[in-house]
Tab-separated table of C-alpha atoms in Angstrom:
chain	number	residue	atom	x	y	z
E	1	PRO	CA	15.027	167.541	-56.538
E	2	CYS	CA	15.524	168.130	-52.819
E	3	THR	CA	11.755	168.378	-52.128
E	4	ILE	CA	9.044	165.771	-52.044
E	5	ASP	CA	6.055	167.125	-54.020
E	6	THR	CA	2.498	166.070	-53.029
E	7	CYS	CA	-1.037	167.568	-53.099
E	8	ASN	CA	-3.520	167.742	-50.276
E	9	ALA	CA	-7.229	168.128	-51.157
E	10	GLN	CA	-7.746	170.690	-48.438
E	11	THR	CA	-4.544	172.680	-48.649
E	12	GLY	CA	-3.343	172.106	-52.170
E	13	CYS	CA	0.263	171.454	-53.260
E	14	GLN	CA	2.792	170.373	-50.653
E	15	ASN	CA	6.603	170.706	-51.389
E	16	THR	CA	8.377	169.092	-48.358
E	17	ASN	CA	12.167	169.209	-48.038
E	18	LYS	CA	13.786	165.770	-48.334
E	19	ILE	CA	15.222	164.670	-44.966
E	20	CYS	CA	18.908	163.659	-45.222
E	21	ASN	CA	19.954	162.366	-41.708
E	22	ASP	CA	22.294	159.425	-40.974
E	23	ASP	CA	21.848	159.919	-37.194
E	24	SER	CA	25.531	160.650	-36.790
E	25	LEU	CA	27.045	163.786	-35.293
E	26	CYS	CA	30.198	162.960	-37.194
E	27	THR	CA	28.743	164.114	-40.581
E	28	ASN	CA	27.264	167.283	-42.077
E	29	ASP	CA	24.038	166.099	-43.744
E	30	SER	CA	22.563	167.862	-46.922
E	31	CYS	CA	20.807	167.267	-50.212
E	32	ASP	CA	22.562	167.712	-53.564
E	33	PRO	CA	20.459	170.365	-55.421
E	34	VAL	CA	21.508	168.879	-58.736
E	35	SER	CA	21.000	165.152	-58.191
E	36	GLY	CA	18.696	165.176	-55.234
E	37	GLN	CA	20.997	162.654	-53.492
E	38	CYS	CA	21.710	162.899	-49.756
E	39	LEU	CA	25.243	163.944	-48.923
E	40	PHE	CA	26.963	162.973	-45.616
E	41	VAL	CA	30.209	164.914	-45.373
E	42	PRO	CA	32.506	163.887	-42.431
E	43	VAL	CA	33.044	166.512	-39.763
E	44	VAL	CA	36.718	167.579	-39.297
E	45	CYS	CA	37.645	167.026	-35.570
E	46	ASP	CA	41.233	168.305	-35.562
E	47	ASP	CA	41.896	170.618	-32.572
E	48	ASN	CA	45.486	171.284	-33.706
E	49	ASP	CA	46.842	169.914	-30.330
E	50	GLY	CA	49.515	167.198	-30.595
E	51	CYS	CA	48.842	166.117	-27.023
E	52	THR	CA	45.290	164.968	-27.755
E	53	ILE	CA	43.983	162.096	-29.750
E	54	ASP	CA	41.168	163.368	-32.043
E	55	SER	CA	38.202	161.126	-32.900
E	56	CYS	CA	34.486	161.265	-33.444
E	57	ALA	CA	31.570	159.336	-31.903
E	58	SER	CA	28.312	159.266	-33.857
E	59	ASP	CA	26.244	159.930	-30.750
E	60	VAL	CA	28.553	162.587	-29.225
E	61	GLY	CA	30.464	164.158	-32.014
E	62	CYS	CA	34.124	165.225	-31.906
E	63	LEU	CA	36.221	163.804	-29.039
E	64	PHE	CA	39.595	165.252	-27.946
E	65	VAL	CA	41.209	162.742	-25.483
E	66	ASN	CA	44.506	163.569	-23.786
E	67	LYS	CA	47.315	161.457	-25.185
E	68	SER	CA	48.611	158.884	-22.604
E	69	CYS	CA	52.342	159.189	-21.975
E	70	ASP	CA	52.251	156.457	-19.277
E	71	ASP	CA	55.359	154.241	-19.486
E	72	ALA	CA	53.816	151.817	-16.939
E	73	SER	CA	56.355	152.840	-14.327
E	74	VAL	CA	55.667	154.590	-11.019
E	75	CYS	CA	59.294	155.680	-11.107
E	76	THR	CA	58.612	158.515	-13.629
E	77	ILE	CA	56.468	161.638	-13.896
E	78	ASP	CA	54.727	161.330	-17.291
E	79	THR	CA	53.795	164.554	-19.244
E	80	CYS	CA	53.064	165.701	-22.810
E	81	SER	CA	54.260	168.941	-24.364
E	82	ASP	CA	53.990	170.083	-27.965
E	83	GLY	CA	52.859	166.599	-28.854
E	84	VAL	CA	55.944	164.963	-27.308
E	85	CYS	CA	55.803	162.646	-24.223
E	86	SER	CA	58.265	163.191	-21.378
E	87	ASN	CA	58.961	160.541	-18.619
E	88	THR	CA	60.989	162.289	-15.907
E	89	PRO	CA	62.533	159.968	-13.207
E	90	ILE	CA	61.462	160.655	-9.610
E	91	VAL	CA	64.052	161.149	-6.834
E	92	CYS	CA	64.173	158.206	-4.281
E	93	ASP	CA	67.119	159.375	-2.113
E	94	ASP	CA	66.263	158.955	1.635
E	95	SER	CA	69.622	160.517	2.716
E	96	GLU	CA	70.420	157.311	4.663
E	97	LEU	CA	73.939	155.893	4.068
E	98	CYS	CA	72.970	152.421	5.223
E	99	THR	CA	70.270	151.960	2.610
E	100	ILE	CA	70.486	151.358	-1.108
E	101	ASP	CA	67.905	153.557	-2.865
E	102	THR	CA	66.218	152.193	-5.978
E	103	CYS	CA	62.892	152.438	-7.698
E	104	ASP	CA	60.633	149.559	-8.688
E	105	ARG	CA	58.409	150.176	-11.744
E	106	VAL	CA	55.453	148.713	-9.836
E	107	LEU	CA	56.184	149.418	-6.170
E	108	GLY	CA	57.958	152.722	-6.506
E	109	CYS	CA	60.854	153.893	-4.304
E	110	GLN	CA	62.645	151.098	-2.450
E	111	HIS	CA	65.059	151.771	0.407
E	112	THR	CA	66.830	148.445	0.932
E	113	ALA	CA	69.033	148.088	3.988
E	114	ARG	CA	72.664	147.638	3.000
E	115	VAL	CA	73.585	143.970	3.460
E	116	CYS	CA	76.498	143.601	5.829
E	117	ASN	CA	77.137	139.863	5.845
E	118	ASP	CA	80.515	138.190	6.176
E	119	SER	CA	78.740	134.792	5.882
E	120	SER	CA	79.775	133.969	9.419
E	121	LEU	CA	77.399	133.244	12.285
E	122	CYS	CA	80.271	134.010	14.607
E	123	THR	CA	79.840	137.810	14.134
E	124	THR	CA	77.071	140.300	14.677
E	125	ASP	CA	76.847	142.204	11.363
E	126	SER	CA	75.697	145.853	11.164
E	127	CYS	CA	76.111	149.083	9.179
E	128	ASN	CA	77.577	152.288	10.575
E	129	SER	CA	74.991	154.983	9.766
E	130	ALA	CA	77.650	157.676	10.005
E	131	ASN	CA	79.830	156.409	7.184
E	132	GLY	CA	77.838	153.571	5.628
E	133	GLN	CA	80.603	151.037	6.388
E	134	CYS	CA	79.902	147.434	7.530
E	135	VAL	CA	80.837	146.445	11.097
E	136	PHE	CA	81.446	142.741	12.066
E	137	THR	CA	81.479	142.309	15.854
E	138	PRO	CA	82.595	138.846	17.163
E	139	VAL	CA	79.894	136.860	19.000
E	140	VAL	CA	80.678	135.805	22.605
E	141	CYS	CA	80.027	132.012	22.869
E	142	ASP	CA	80.857	131.432	26.553
E	143	ASP	CA	77.922	129.703	28.300
E	144	ALA	CA	79.787	129.542	31.628
E	145	ASP	CA	79.168	125.779	31.799
E	146	PHE	CA	82.063	123.415	32.609
E	147	CYS	CA	80.127	120.567	31.047
E	148	THR	CA	80.284	122.099	27.578
E	149	ILE	CA	83.192	122.954	25.297
E	150	ASP	CA	82.415	126.336	23.720
E	151	SER	CA	83.339	127.122	20.116
E	152	CYS	CA	81.959	128.871	17.089
E	153	SER	CA	81.387	127.717	13.531
E	154	ALA	CA	80.939	130.261	10.772
E	155	ALA	CA	78.237	128.111	9.265
E	156	ILE	CA	76.421	127.195	12.491
E	157	GLY	CA	77.289	129.844	15.039
E	158	CYS	CA	77.954	129.153	18.690
E	159	ILE	CA	78.490	125.487	19.440
E	160	PHE	CA	78.226	124.189	22.975
E	161	THR	CA	79.505	120.639	22.716
E	162	ASN	CA	78.799	118.395	25.664
E	163	ARG	CA	81.990	117.483	27.406
E	164	SER	CA	82.785	113.825	26.888
E	165	CYS	CA	82.896	111.956	30.171
E	166	ASP	CA	83.286	108.631	28.384
E	167	ASP	CA	85.009	106.014	30.606
E	168	LEU	CA	85.146	103.615	27.614
E	169	SER	CA	82.605	101.308	29.230
E	170	VAL	CA	79.146	100.709	27.763
E	171	CYS	CA	78.088	99.595	31.213
E	172	THR	CA	77.879	103.156	32.500
E	173	ILE	CA	75.826	106.206	31.615
E	174	ASP	CA	78.406	108.966	31.276
E	175	THR	CA	77.204	112.461	32.136
E	176	CYS	CA	78.548	115.751	33.338
E	177	SER	CA	76.845	117.467	36.248
E	178	ASN	CA	77.805	120.165	38.719
E	179	ASN	CA	81.110	120.731	36.936
E	180	ALA	CA	82.131	117.073	37.231
E	181	CYS	CA	81.900	113.867	35.198
E	182	VAL	CA	79.501	111.213	36.507
E	183	ASN	CA	79.709	107.573	35.341
E	184	THR	CA	76.541	105.877	36.590
E	185	PRO	CA	76.304	102.074	36.168
E	186	ILE	CA	73.418	101.105	33.892
E	187	SER	CA	70.767	98.618	34.958
E	188	CYS	CA	70.917	95.444	32.916
E	189	SER	CA	67.829	94.004	34.548
E	190	ASP	CA	65.316	92.925	31.931
E	191	ASP	CA	62.725	92.183	34.637
E	192	ASN	CA	62.814	88.617	33.518
E	193	GLU	CA	63.589	86.049	36.195
E	194	CYS	CA	64.359	83.610	33.425
E	195	THR	CA	67.589	85.330	32.401
E	196	PHE	CA	70.938	85.848	34.080
E	197	ASP	CA	71.747	89.576	33.708
E	198	SER	CA	75.301	90.947	33.512
E	199	CYS	CA	77.259	93.658	31.709
E	200	ASP	CA	80.402	93.541	29.597
E	201	ALA	CA	82.308	96.837	29.346
E	202	ARG	CA	82.783	96.329	25.620
E	203	THR	CA	79.533	94.748	24.494
E	204	GLY	CA	77.046	95.892	27.115
E	205	CYS	CA	74.201	94.057	28.796
E	206	LYS	CA	73.942	90.321	28.477
E	207	HIS	CA	70.819	88.331	29.199
E	208	VAL	CA	71.572	84.619	29.218
E	209	GLU	CA	68.384	82.571	29.149
E	210	ARG	CA	67.786	79.970	31.825
E	211	VAL	CA	67.731	76.536	30.176
E	212	CYS	CA	64.570	74.616	31.031
E	213	ASP	CA	64.832	71.202	29.385
E	214	ASP	CA	63.393	67.974	30.811
E	215	SER	CA	64.672	66.014	27.773
E	216	SER	CA	61.139	65.039	26.892
E	217	LEU	CA	59.437	65.718	23.579
E	218	CYS	CA	56.139	65.416	25.409
E	219	THR	CA	56.429	68.794	27.084
E	220	ASN	CA	56.773	72.393	25.984
E	221	ASP	CA	59.582	73.658	28.151
E	222	SER	CA	59.606	77.277	29.274
E	223	CYS	CA	60.488	79.497	32.158
E	224	ASN	CA	58.035	81.563	34.189
E	225	ALA	CA	59.256	85.143	33.764
E	226	THR	CA	57.745	86.125	37.111
E	227	SER	CA	58.982	83.321	39.346
E	228	GLY	CA	61.965	82.089	37.352
E	229	GLU	CA	60.694	78.523	37.766
E	230	CYS	CA	60.847	76.056	34.891
E	231	VAL	CA	57.478	75.091	33.489
E	232	PHE	CA	56.974	71.822	31.609
E	233	GLU	CA	53.567	71.916	29.976
E	234	PRO	CA	52.362	68.685	28.403
E	235	VAL	CA	52.238	68.769	24.625
E	236	GLU	CA	48.762	68.595	23.160
E	237	CYS	CA	48.866	65.453	21.017
E	238	ALA	CA	45.187	65.311	20.175
E	239	ASP	CA	44.833	65.232	16.380
E	240	ALA	CA	41.034	65.418	16.523
E	241	ASP	CA	40.887	62.066	14.733
E	242	PHE	CA	38.752	59.431	16.436
E	243	CYS	CA	40.505	56.789	14.361
E	244	THR	CA	43.836	57.312	16.112
E	245	ILE	CA	44.809	56.745	19.720
E	246	ASP	CA	46.951	59.685	20.742
E	247	SER	CA	49.868	59.242	23.096
E	248	CYS	CA	53.301	60.671	23.638
E	249	SER	CA	56.795	59.209	23.932
E	250	ALA	CA	59.478	61.268	25.667
E	251	ASP	CA	62.069	60.465	22.983
E	252	ILE	CA	59.760	60.544	19.939
E	253	GLY	CA	57.006	62.989	20.768
E	254	CYS	CA	53.387	62.643	19.764
E	255	ILE	CA	52.333	59.210	18.526
E	256	HIS	CA	49.080	58.686	16.676
E	257	THR	CA	48.371	54.946	16.646
E	258	ASN	CA	45.636	53.712	14.346
E	259	ARG	CA	42.604	52.612	16.350
E	260	THR	CA	42.034	48.864	15.788
E	261	CYS	CA	38.292	48.926	16.506
E	262	ASP	CA	38.706	45.242	17.452
E	263	ASP	CA	35.379	43.865	18.738
E	264	SER	CA	37.074	40.517	19.682
E	265	ASP	CA	34.936	38.862	17.056
E	266	MET	CA	36.736	36.870	14.347
E	267	CYS	CA	33.570	37.137	12.292
E	268	THR	CA	33.933	40.855	11.507
E	269	VAL	CA	36.354	42.961	9.471
E	270	ASP	CA	37.283	45.792	11.822
E	271	SER	CA	38.201	49.274	10.540
E	272	CYS	CA	37.894	52.914	11.444
E	273	SER	CA	36.892	55.761	9.148
E	274	ASP	CA	34.985	59.019	9.239
E	275	GLY	CA	35.340	59.205	13.008
E	276	ALA	CA	33.707	55.870	13.803
E	277	CYS	CA	34.491	52.159	14.154
E	278	HIS	CA	33.095	49.856	11.522
E	279	ASN	CA	32.717	46.108	12.249
E	280	VAL	CA	31.553	44.629	8.965
E	281	ALA	CA	30.448	40.981	8.951
E	282	LEU	CA	33.085	38.698	7.421
E	283	ASN	CA	32.068	36.902	4.229
E	284	CYS	CA	32.792	33.232	4.898
E	285	THR	CA	31.367	31.912	1.640
E	286	ASP	CA	33.832	29.465	-0.015
E	287	ASN	CA	31.599	28.953	-3.077
E	288	ASP	CA	31.414	25.221	-2.307
E	289	PRO	CA	27.781	24.035	-2.155
E	290	CYS	CA	28.888	20.984	-0.203
E	291	THR	CA	30.064	22.978	2.795
E	292	ILE	CA	28.058	24.742	5.446
E	293	ASP	CA	29.616	28.190	5.840
E	294	THR	CA	29.466	29.658	9.331
E	295	CYS	CA	31.604	31.851	11.500
E	296	ASN	CA	32.820	31.362	15.046
E	297	ALA	CA	33.563	34.514	17.014
E	298	GLN	CA	36.673	32.873	18.485
E	299	THR	CA	38.073	31.000	15.478
E	300	GLY	CA	36.629	32.767	12.467
E	301	CYS	CA	35.215	31.218	9.308
E	302	GLN	CA	34.099	27.572	9.489
E	303	ASN	CA	33.529	25.770	6.197
E	304	THR	CA	32.160	22.449	7.452
E	305	ASN	CA	31.483	19.626	4.991
E	306	LYS	CA	27.752	18.977	4.636
E	307	ILE	CA	26.845	15.732	6.369
E	308	CYS	CA	25.065	13.420	3.968
E	309	ASN	CA	24.119	10.418	6.135
E	310	ASP	CA	20.938	8.410	5.794
E	311	ASP	CA	22.033	6.213	8.741
E	312	SER	CA	22.249	3.241	6.433
E	313	LEU	CA	25.326	1.170	5.820
E	314	CYS	CA	23.690	0.093	2.625
E	315	THR	CA	24.458	3.322	0.835
E	316	ASN	CA	27.559	5.302	-0.079
E	317	ASP	CA	26.700	8.833	1.096
E	318	SER	CA	28.147	11.935	-0.675
E	319	CYS	CA	27.363	15.541	-1.693
E	320	SER	CA	27.040	16.702	-5.284
E	321	PRO	CA	29.676	19.458	-5.884
E	322	LEU	CA	27.369	20.987	-8.491
E	323	SER	CA	24.036	21.115	-6.692
E	324	GLY	CA	25.014	20.620	-3.078
E	325	GLU	CA	22.343	17.947	-2.793
E	326	CYS	CA	23.038	14.706	-0.858
E	327	VAL	CA	23.490	11.611	-3.001
E	328	PHE	CA	22.850	8.161	-1.473
E	329	GLU	CA	24.174	5.455	-3.837
E	330	SER	CA	23.325	1.837	-2.964
E	331	VAL	CA	26.254	-0.299	-1.865
E	332	ASP	CA	27.015	-3.229	-4.191
E	333	CYS	CA	26.947	-6.308	-1.855
E	334	ASP	CA	27.580	-8.883	-4.605
E	335	ASP	CA	30.474	-11.110	-3.502
E	336	PHE	CA	30.303	-13.055	-6.706
E	337	ASP	CA	29.834	-16.255	-4.678
E	338	GLY	CA	26.913	-18.435	-5.735
E	339	CYS	CA	27.023	-20.117	-2.394
E	340	THR	CA	25.928	-17.033	-0.544
E	341	ILE	CA	22.798	-15.007	-0.589
E	342	ASP	CA	23.793	-11.327	-0.703
E	343	SER	CA	21.698	-8.775	1.172
E	344	CYS	CA	22.217	-5.576	3.096
E	345	SER	CA	21.188	-4.423	6.560
E	346	ARG	CA	20.971	-0.671	7.276
E	347	SER	CA	22.611	-1.237	10.611
E	348	VAL	CA	25.139	-3.868	9.625
E	349	GLY	CA	25.815	-3.364	5.971
E	350	CYS	CA	26.387	-6.120	3.468
E	351	ILE	CA	25.400	-9.614	4.669
E	352	HIS	CA	26.598	-12.706	2.843
E	353	THR	CA	24.446	-15.590	4.170
E	354	ASN	CA	25.465	-19.114	3.211
E	355	ARG	CA	23.040	-20.497	0.687
E	356	SER	CA	20.917	-23.366	2.124
E	357	CYS	CA	21.253	-26.497	0.004
E	358	ASP	CA	18.971	-28.539	2.293
E	359	ASP	CA	17.062	-31.080	0.234
E	360	SER	CA	14.914	-31.957	3.267
E	361	SER	CA	16.547	-35.343	3.494
E	362	VAL	CA	18.551	-36.537	6.405
E	363	CYS	CA	20.080	-38.989	4.084
E	364	THR	CA	22.319	-36.457	2.456
E	365	ILE	CA	25.018	-34.107	3.508
E	366	ASP	CA	24.058	-30.765	1.966
E	367	THR	CA	26.832	-28.420	0.912
E	368	CYS	CA	27.447	-25.743	-1.660
E	369	SER	CA	30.547	-25.694	-3.718
E	370	ASN	CA	31.594	-23.945	-6.899
E	371	ASN	CA	28.438	-21.907	-7.025
E	372	ALA	CA	26.222	-25.038	-6.816
E	373	CYS	CA	24.490	-27.127	-4.168
E	374	VAL	CA	25.895	-30.569	-3.543
E	375	ASN	CA	23.725	-33.152	-1.720
E	376	THR	CA	26.080	-36.006	-0.951
E	377	PRO	CA	24.343	-39.272	0.283
E	378	ILE	CA	25.417	-40.280	3.698
E	379	SER	CA	26.766	-43.746	4.355
E	380	CYS	CA	24.353	-45.944	6.332
E	381	SER	CA	26.677	-48.984	6.333
E	382	ASP	CA	26.965	-50.521	9.708
E	383	ASP	CA	29.670	-52.797	8.440
E	384	ASN	CA	27.403	-55.797	9.192
E	385	GLU	CA	26.817	-57.992	6.307
E	386	CYS	CA	23.860	-59.519	8.067
E	387	THR	CA	21.847	-56.339	7.715
E	388	PHE	CA	20.284	-54.491	4.817
E	389	ASP	CA	21.371	-50.909	5.134
E	390	SER	CA	19.136	-48.187	3.787
E	391	CYS	CA	18.175	-44.610	4.604
E	392	ASP	CA	14.802	-43.030	5.027
E	393	ALA	CA	14.816	-39.363	4.010
E	394	ARG	CA	12.699	-38.420	7.007
E	395	THR	CA	14.030	-40.728	9.666
């Protein structure tokens, strides 16, 4: 069963061994003569050494790698013996009494200088290499300067405090120079001619402003810092409004008087708006058709009655309040006297002429009485009985 049987026409029967290969050096490959199955038996890689780690790689075969006894510390020498790891500490002693010898797992031997610190900056701290003891030598803080007071603070060290030359006056600059106190007066000048400069020992410089006041609200009062002269600049009262007349009163200040725009014409309504004068014609209409509406520049509106005159005394002249037309109504000249003849003259008016009752006879006296003519015969008697009295109408 471990051969593959075939026949070749030229050579005859062929009995080829079956190939059992798993391409791994970690197995012994063979064919089972009973079943014909491939067998892959693992190779035994034990080298009987406890200090190696035994394994197998299919492409290499058995591997015997030294066991790692590394404890991740450079402070030990790591070895393996009889399958047991040993981590032997290294010696870090530098034979120096003023160092503390230790070993760091990563950095290795450390030789740290012994700390000699009394927590005072007033000593120089050191270690005696002969015995390993700390030595604290006092610091000398003398700066040989009269103008300082020398001392030492454990926390700060030498302190050279400036000597106080304070004369209790803020009007001096107090210093120390050449081994002596100097109290130099300060300058209180503010380079402003408009102030009076002085100094008070307690409060210091004083700068009292020069008062420039002309008691007028029409000026901005100030002082020229260069010359010290008072300057009274006129206030700008212009409000950029054409409709006001700008002026200034010393006790009030700017005054903005409304511009009247008066054109001295009573026939206009004068106003100012939008930066211009407006002189709008006055409406003199009185809604009376019987008046003539006009305007006089000096007196204003004139509402004169319409003259309705036909130059005749024979009419009553008037104006119709509805139409405004002239109405000429005839005058009634009737005097209700039958003894007059009523008529009218344009220039005179009513004429009442005595009615003529003349009967064209000289023999009567003609009169009118009680609305009727009366022709009374005259008397022709000559009081002479010797005559015949008569009257001839013509003679």
